[in-house]
Coordinates of C-alpha atoms in Angstrom, one line a residue:
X132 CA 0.0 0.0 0.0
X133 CA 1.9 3.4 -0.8
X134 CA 1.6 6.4 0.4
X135 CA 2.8 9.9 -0.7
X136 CA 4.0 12.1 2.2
X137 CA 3.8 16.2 1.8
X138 CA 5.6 18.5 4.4
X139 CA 7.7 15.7 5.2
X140 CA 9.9 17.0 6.9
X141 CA 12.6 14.8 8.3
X142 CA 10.0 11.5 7.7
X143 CA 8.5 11.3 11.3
X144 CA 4.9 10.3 10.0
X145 CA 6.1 8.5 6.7
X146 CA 8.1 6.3 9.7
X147 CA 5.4 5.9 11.3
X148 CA 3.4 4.7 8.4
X149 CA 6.0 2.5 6.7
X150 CA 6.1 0.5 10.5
X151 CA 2.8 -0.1 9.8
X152 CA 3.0 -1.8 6.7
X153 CA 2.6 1.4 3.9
X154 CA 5.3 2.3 1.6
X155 CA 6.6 5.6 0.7
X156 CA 6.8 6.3 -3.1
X157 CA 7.1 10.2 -2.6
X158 CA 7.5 12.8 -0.1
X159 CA 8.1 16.5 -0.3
X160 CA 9.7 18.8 1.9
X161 CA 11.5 22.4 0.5
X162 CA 14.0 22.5 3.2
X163 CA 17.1 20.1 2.2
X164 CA 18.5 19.2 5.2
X165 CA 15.4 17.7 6.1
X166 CA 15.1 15.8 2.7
X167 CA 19.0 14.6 3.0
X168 CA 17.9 13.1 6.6
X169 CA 14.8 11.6 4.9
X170 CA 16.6 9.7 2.3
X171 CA 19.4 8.6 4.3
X172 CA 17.2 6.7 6.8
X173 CA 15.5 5.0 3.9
X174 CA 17.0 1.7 1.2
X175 CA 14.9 3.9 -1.5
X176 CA 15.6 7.7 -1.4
X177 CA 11.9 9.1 -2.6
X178 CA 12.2 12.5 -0.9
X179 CA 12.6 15.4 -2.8
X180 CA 12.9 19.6 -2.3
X181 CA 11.1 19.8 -6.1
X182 CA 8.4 22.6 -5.1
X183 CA 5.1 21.3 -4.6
X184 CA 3.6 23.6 -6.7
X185 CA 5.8 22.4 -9.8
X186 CA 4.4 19.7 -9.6
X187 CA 1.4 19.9 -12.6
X188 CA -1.3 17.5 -12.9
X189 CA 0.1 15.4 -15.7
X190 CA 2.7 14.4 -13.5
X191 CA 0.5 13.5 -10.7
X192 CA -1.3 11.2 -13.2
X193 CA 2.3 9.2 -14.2
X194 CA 2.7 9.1 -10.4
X195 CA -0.5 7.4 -10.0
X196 CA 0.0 5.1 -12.8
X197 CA 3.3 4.0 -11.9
X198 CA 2.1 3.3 -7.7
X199 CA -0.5 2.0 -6.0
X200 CA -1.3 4.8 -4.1
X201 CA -4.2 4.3 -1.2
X202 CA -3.0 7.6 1.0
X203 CA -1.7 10.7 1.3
X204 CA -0.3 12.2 4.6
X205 CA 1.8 15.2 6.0
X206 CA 1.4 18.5 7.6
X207 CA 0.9 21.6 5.7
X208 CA 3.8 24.1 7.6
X209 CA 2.1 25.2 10.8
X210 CA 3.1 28.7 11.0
X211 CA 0.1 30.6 10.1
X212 CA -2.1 28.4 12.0
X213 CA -0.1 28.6 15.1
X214 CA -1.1 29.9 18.2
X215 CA 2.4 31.3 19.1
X216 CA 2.9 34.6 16.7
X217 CA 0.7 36.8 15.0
X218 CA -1.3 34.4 13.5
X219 CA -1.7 36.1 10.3
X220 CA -4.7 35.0 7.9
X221 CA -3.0 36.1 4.7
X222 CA 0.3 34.3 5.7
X223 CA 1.1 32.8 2.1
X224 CA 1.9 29.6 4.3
X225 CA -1.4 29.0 4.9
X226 CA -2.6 28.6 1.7
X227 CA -0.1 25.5 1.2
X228 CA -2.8 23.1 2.5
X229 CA -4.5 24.1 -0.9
X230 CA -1.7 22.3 -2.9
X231 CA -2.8 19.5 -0.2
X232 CA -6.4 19.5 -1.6
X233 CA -4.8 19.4 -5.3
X234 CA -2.5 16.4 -4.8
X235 CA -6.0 14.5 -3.7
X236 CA -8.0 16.0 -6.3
X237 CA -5.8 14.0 -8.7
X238 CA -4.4 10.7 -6.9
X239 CA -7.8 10.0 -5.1
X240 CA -6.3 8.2 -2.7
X241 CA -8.6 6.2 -0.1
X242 CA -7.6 8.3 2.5
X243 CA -5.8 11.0 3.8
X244 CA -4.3 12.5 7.1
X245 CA -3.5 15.9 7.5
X246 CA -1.6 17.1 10.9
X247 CA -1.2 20.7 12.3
X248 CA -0.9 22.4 15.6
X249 CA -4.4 22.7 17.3
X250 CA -4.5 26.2 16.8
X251 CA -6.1 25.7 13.4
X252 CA -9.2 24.5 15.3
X253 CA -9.6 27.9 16.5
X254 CA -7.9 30.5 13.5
X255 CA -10.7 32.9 12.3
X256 CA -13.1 31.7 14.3
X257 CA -12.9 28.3 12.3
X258 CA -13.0 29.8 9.4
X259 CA -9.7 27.4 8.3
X260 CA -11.1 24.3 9.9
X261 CA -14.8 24.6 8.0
X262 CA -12.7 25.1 4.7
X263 CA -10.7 22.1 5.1
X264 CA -13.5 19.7 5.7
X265 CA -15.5 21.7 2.7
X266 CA -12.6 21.2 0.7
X267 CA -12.0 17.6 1.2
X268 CA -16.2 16.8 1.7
X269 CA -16.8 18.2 -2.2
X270 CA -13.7 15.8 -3.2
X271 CA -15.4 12.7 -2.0
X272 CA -14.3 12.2 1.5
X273 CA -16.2 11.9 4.5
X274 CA -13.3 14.2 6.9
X275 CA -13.3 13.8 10.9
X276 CA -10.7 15.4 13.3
X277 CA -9.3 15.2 16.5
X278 CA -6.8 16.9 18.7
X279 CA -4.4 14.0 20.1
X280 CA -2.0 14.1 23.1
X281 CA 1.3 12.6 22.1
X282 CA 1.7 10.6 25.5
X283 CA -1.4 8.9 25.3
X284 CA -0.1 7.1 22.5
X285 CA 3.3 5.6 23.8
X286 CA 5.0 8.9 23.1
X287 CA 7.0 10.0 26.2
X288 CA 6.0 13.7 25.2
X289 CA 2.5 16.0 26.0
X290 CA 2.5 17.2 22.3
X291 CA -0.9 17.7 21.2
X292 CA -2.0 18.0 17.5
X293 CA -4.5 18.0 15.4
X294 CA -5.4 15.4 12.8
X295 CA -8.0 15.9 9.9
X296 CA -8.4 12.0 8.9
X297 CA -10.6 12.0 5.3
X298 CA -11.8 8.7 4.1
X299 CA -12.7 8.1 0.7
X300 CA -16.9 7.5 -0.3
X301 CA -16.3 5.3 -3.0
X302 CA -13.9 3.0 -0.9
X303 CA -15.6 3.2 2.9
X304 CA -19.3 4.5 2.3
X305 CA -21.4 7.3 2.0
X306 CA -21.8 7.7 5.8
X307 CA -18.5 6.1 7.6
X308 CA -16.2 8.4 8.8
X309 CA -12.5 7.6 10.7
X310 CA -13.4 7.1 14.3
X311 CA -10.6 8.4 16.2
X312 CA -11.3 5.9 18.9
X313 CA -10.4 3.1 17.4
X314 CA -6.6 4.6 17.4
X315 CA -5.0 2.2 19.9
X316 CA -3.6 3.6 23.3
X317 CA -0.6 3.0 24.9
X318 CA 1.0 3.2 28.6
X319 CA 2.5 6.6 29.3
X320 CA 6.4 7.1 29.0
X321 CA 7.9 9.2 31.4
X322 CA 11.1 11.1 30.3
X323 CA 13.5 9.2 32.7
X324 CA 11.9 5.9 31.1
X325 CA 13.1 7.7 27.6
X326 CA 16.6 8.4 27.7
X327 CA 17.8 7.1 31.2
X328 CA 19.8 4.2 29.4
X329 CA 21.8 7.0 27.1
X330 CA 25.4 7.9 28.6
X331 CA 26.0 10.6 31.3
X332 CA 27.4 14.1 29.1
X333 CA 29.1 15.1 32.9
X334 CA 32.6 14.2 31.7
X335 CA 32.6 14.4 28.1
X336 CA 31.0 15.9 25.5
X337 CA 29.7 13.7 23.3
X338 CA 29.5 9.5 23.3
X339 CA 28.5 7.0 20.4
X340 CA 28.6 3.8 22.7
X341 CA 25.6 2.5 25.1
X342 CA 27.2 2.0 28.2
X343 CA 23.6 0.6 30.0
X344 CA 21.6 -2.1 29.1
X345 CA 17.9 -1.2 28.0
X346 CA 15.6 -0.8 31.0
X347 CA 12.1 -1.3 30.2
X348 CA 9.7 -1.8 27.0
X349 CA 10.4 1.6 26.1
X350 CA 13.9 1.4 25.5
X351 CA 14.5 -1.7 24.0
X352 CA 11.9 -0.6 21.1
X353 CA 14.0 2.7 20.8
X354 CA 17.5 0.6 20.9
X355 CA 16.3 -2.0 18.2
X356 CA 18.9 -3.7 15.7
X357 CA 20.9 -0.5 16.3
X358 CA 24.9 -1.0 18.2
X359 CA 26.0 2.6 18.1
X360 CA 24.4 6.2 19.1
X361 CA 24.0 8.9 16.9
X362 CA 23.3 12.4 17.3
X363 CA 24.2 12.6 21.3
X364 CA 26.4 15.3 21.4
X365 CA 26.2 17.8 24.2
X366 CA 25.4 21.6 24.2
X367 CA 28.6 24.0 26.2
X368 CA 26.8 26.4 28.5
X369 CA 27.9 29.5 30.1
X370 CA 29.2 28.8 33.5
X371 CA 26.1 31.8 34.6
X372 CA 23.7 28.8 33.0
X373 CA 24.9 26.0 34.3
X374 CA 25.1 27.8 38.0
X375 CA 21.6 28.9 37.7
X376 CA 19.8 25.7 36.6
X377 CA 21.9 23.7 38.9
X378 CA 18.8 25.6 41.1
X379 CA 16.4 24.0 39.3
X380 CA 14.8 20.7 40.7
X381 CA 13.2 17.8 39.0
X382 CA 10.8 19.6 37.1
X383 CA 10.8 22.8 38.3
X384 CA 11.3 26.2 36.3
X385 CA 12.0 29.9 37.2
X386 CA 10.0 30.1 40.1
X387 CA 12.3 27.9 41.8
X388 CA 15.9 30.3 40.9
X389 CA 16.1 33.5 43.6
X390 CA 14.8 36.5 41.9
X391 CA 18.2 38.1 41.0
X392 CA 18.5 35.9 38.0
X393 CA 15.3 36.5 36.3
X394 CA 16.5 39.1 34.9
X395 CA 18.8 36.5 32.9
X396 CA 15.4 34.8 31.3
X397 CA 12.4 36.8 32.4
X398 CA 9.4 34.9 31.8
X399 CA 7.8 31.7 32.6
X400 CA 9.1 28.9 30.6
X401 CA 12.6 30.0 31.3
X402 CA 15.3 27.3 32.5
X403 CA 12.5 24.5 33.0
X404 CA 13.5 21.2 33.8
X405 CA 12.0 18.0 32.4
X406 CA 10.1 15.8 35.3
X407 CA 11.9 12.5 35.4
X408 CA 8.3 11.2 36.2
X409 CA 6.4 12.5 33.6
X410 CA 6.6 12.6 29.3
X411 CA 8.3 15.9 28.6
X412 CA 6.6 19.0 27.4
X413 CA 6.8 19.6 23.5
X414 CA 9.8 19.4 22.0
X415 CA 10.5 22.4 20.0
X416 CA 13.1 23.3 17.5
X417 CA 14.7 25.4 19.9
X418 CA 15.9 23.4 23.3
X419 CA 17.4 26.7 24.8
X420 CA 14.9 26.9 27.6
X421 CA 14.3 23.0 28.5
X422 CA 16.9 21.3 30.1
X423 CA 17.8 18.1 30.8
X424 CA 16.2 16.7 34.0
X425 CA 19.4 16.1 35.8
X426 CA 22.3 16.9 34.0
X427 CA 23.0 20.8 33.7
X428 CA 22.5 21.0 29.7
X429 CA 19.5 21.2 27.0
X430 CA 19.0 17.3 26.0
X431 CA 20.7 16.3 23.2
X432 CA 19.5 15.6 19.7
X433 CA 19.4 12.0 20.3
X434 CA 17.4 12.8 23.0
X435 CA 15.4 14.8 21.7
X436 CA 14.5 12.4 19.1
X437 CA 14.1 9.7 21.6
X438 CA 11.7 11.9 23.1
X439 CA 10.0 11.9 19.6
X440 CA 9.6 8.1 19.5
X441 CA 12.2 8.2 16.8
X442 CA 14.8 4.8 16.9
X443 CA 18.5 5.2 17.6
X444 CA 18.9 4.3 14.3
X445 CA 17.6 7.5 12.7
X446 CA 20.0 9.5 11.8
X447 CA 20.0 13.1 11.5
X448 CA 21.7 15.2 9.5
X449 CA 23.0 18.7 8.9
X450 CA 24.6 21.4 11.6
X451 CA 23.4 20.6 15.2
X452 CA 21.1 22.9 14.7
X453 CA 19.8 22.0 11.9
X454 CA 18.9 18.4 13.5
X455 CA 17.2 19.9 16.5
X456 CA 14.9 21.8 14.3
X457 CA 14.3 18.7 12.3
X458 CA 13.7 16.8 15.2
X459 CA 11.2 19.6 16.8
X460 CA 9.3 19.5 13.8
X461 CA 8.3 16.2 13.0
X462 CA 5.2 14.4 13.5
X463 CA 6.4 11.8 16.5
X464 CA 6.9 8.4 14.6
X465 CA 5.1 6.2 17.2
X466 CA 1.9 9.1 17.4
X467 CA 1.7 8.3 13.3
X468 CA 2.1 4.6 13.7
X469 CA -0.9 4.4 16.2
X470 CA -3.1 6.3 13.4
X471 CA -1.8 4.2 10.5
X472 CA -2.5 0.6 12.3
X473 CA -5.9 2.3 12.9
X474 CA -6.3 2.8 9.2
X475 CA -4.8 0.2 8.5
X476 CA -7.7 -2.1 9.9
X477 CA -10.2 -0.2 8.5
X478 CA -9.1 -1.1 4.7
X479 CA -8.7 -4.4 6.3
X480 CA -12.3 -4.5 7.1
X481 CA -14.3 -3.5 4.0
X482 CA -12.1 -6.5 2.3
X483 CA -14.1 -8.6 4.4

């Protein structure tokens, strides 16, 4: 069953998907790094930087003729729809979700799966979310959505987003639309449960051997068929930084520093601390302001990524920065699995 996977990005969901059993014949990203990351993790390189609006309709059609497409997935860039900003209407980045609409148009795929930040929901006074479903309702599909918390899917991270699932009339029915709570649950991952096997940065500043044996379920997954780390380099602080979130406790934040250091980071998120107990708050593309819950550092790009759901053996590529912006925007691998088994079953069941 292929898929074609828009706003890739570094290939979180099409990861996701291909665990499930789907298989990636295109994906589309304009940022290069990301694509070079995509393709490296992958035995048949099918991401490309190719604008999506080069590609025309007769080219679509060969795709479709050559593949036997049944979805389409990926996540329009959330900018304009986020929360955080200005959230401007006429940002031209929120028009991209047209080119979306366009690639279904022409492949007719069974279904689709389009992810953004909840925000959306909201934009406009859901002016953005009634379009969508319009959009996709007038193209054959009966469209559902749902915001979804990252950790209640295995996902050691509270990342919520929202996910417009269509499914196709012809395929599933007039009246059958994705039922979000079929998507299967999993225990909660705590951050300490994430990346407590990874070496100790204290001493050095950067490691590419285990030196633990996995601890739990959690773990083990994360570690599978891979015998070296990649990715866990450490950050150097100031010694001003590393004094003042030596303050912080398991899961504290500023409130917890005396008040002669706000003035260092004045506002509420500033030097926060993960809680060894609990997932860890959204991974950004930033990692300035989150640190490690208790070494004296941001977390690492490996850790980070573990804190995605993404396996040690996904590689990231690019500067350091680069990678943690990769890793902050991707759709969390094991989040997109739990959809795509869900989807999966439902083509399973009208074959029955």
């Amino acid at each position: 069953m292929d898929i074609i996977d828009l706003f890739c990005g570094a290939g979180g969901m099409s990861l996701g998907f291909e665990k499930a059993g789907f298989h990636s014949v295109l994906a589309i990203d304009k940022w290069n790094d990301a694509i070079v990351t995509y393709n490296a993790n992958r035995e048949k390189a099918c991401g490309t930087t190719v604008d999506i609006h080069d590609f025309n309709n007769e080219e679509l059609e060969e795709i479709k003729s050559k593949n036997d497409i049944h979805g389409i997935i990926g996540g329009p860039p959330c900018q304009g729809f986020s929360l955080v900003g200005t959230r401007l209407t006429n940002d031209p980045r929120n028009s991209l979700y047209i080119e979306y609409v366009r690639f279904v148009s022409v492949i007719k795929p069974d279904f689709f799966v389009l992810e953004n930040v909840p925000g959306l929901l909201s934009m406009e006074n859901g002016k953005f979310k009634e379009d969508i479903i319009k959009r996709f309702s007038e193209l054959g599909y009966n469209v559902s959505y749902e915001v979804l918390k990252a950790s209640d899917y295995g996902v050691p991270q509270s990342r919520k987003r929202v996910f417009f699932i269509g499914l196709s009339k012809n395929i599933f029915g007039n009246n059958h639309y994705f039922n979000f709570d079929v998507v299967k649950k999993r225990e909660q991952v705590s951050t300490s449960m994430a990346i407590g096997d990874l070496p100790s940065l204290r001493n050095e500043n950067s490691s590419n051997c285990y030196d633990k044996k996995p601890q739990n379920d959690y773990q083990k997954l994360m570690r599978e068929n891979s015998d070296i780390l990649l990715n866990h380099q450490g950050t150097q602080h100031t010694e001003q930084t590393v004094k003042i979130i030596s303050m912080v406790p398991d899961g504290g934040g500023i409130k917890d520093i005396p008040e002669e250091y706000y003035s260092v980071r004045n506002y509420n998120n500033a030097f926060r601390r993960m809680d060894s107990k609990l997932p860890s708050n959204t991974i950004d593309c930033g990692h300035r302001n989150y640190f490690h819950y208790k070494e004296n550092r941001v977390p690492t790009v490996r850790e980070s990524a573990r804190i995605q759901s993404f396996p040690d053996l996904y590689e990231f590529k690019g500067s350091k920065t680069s990678q943690y912006t990769q890793v902050g925007n991707a759709v969390p691998p094991l989040l997109a699995f739990s959809i795509a088994m869900a989807i999966k079953e439902e083509m399973n069941n009208i074959k029955k």
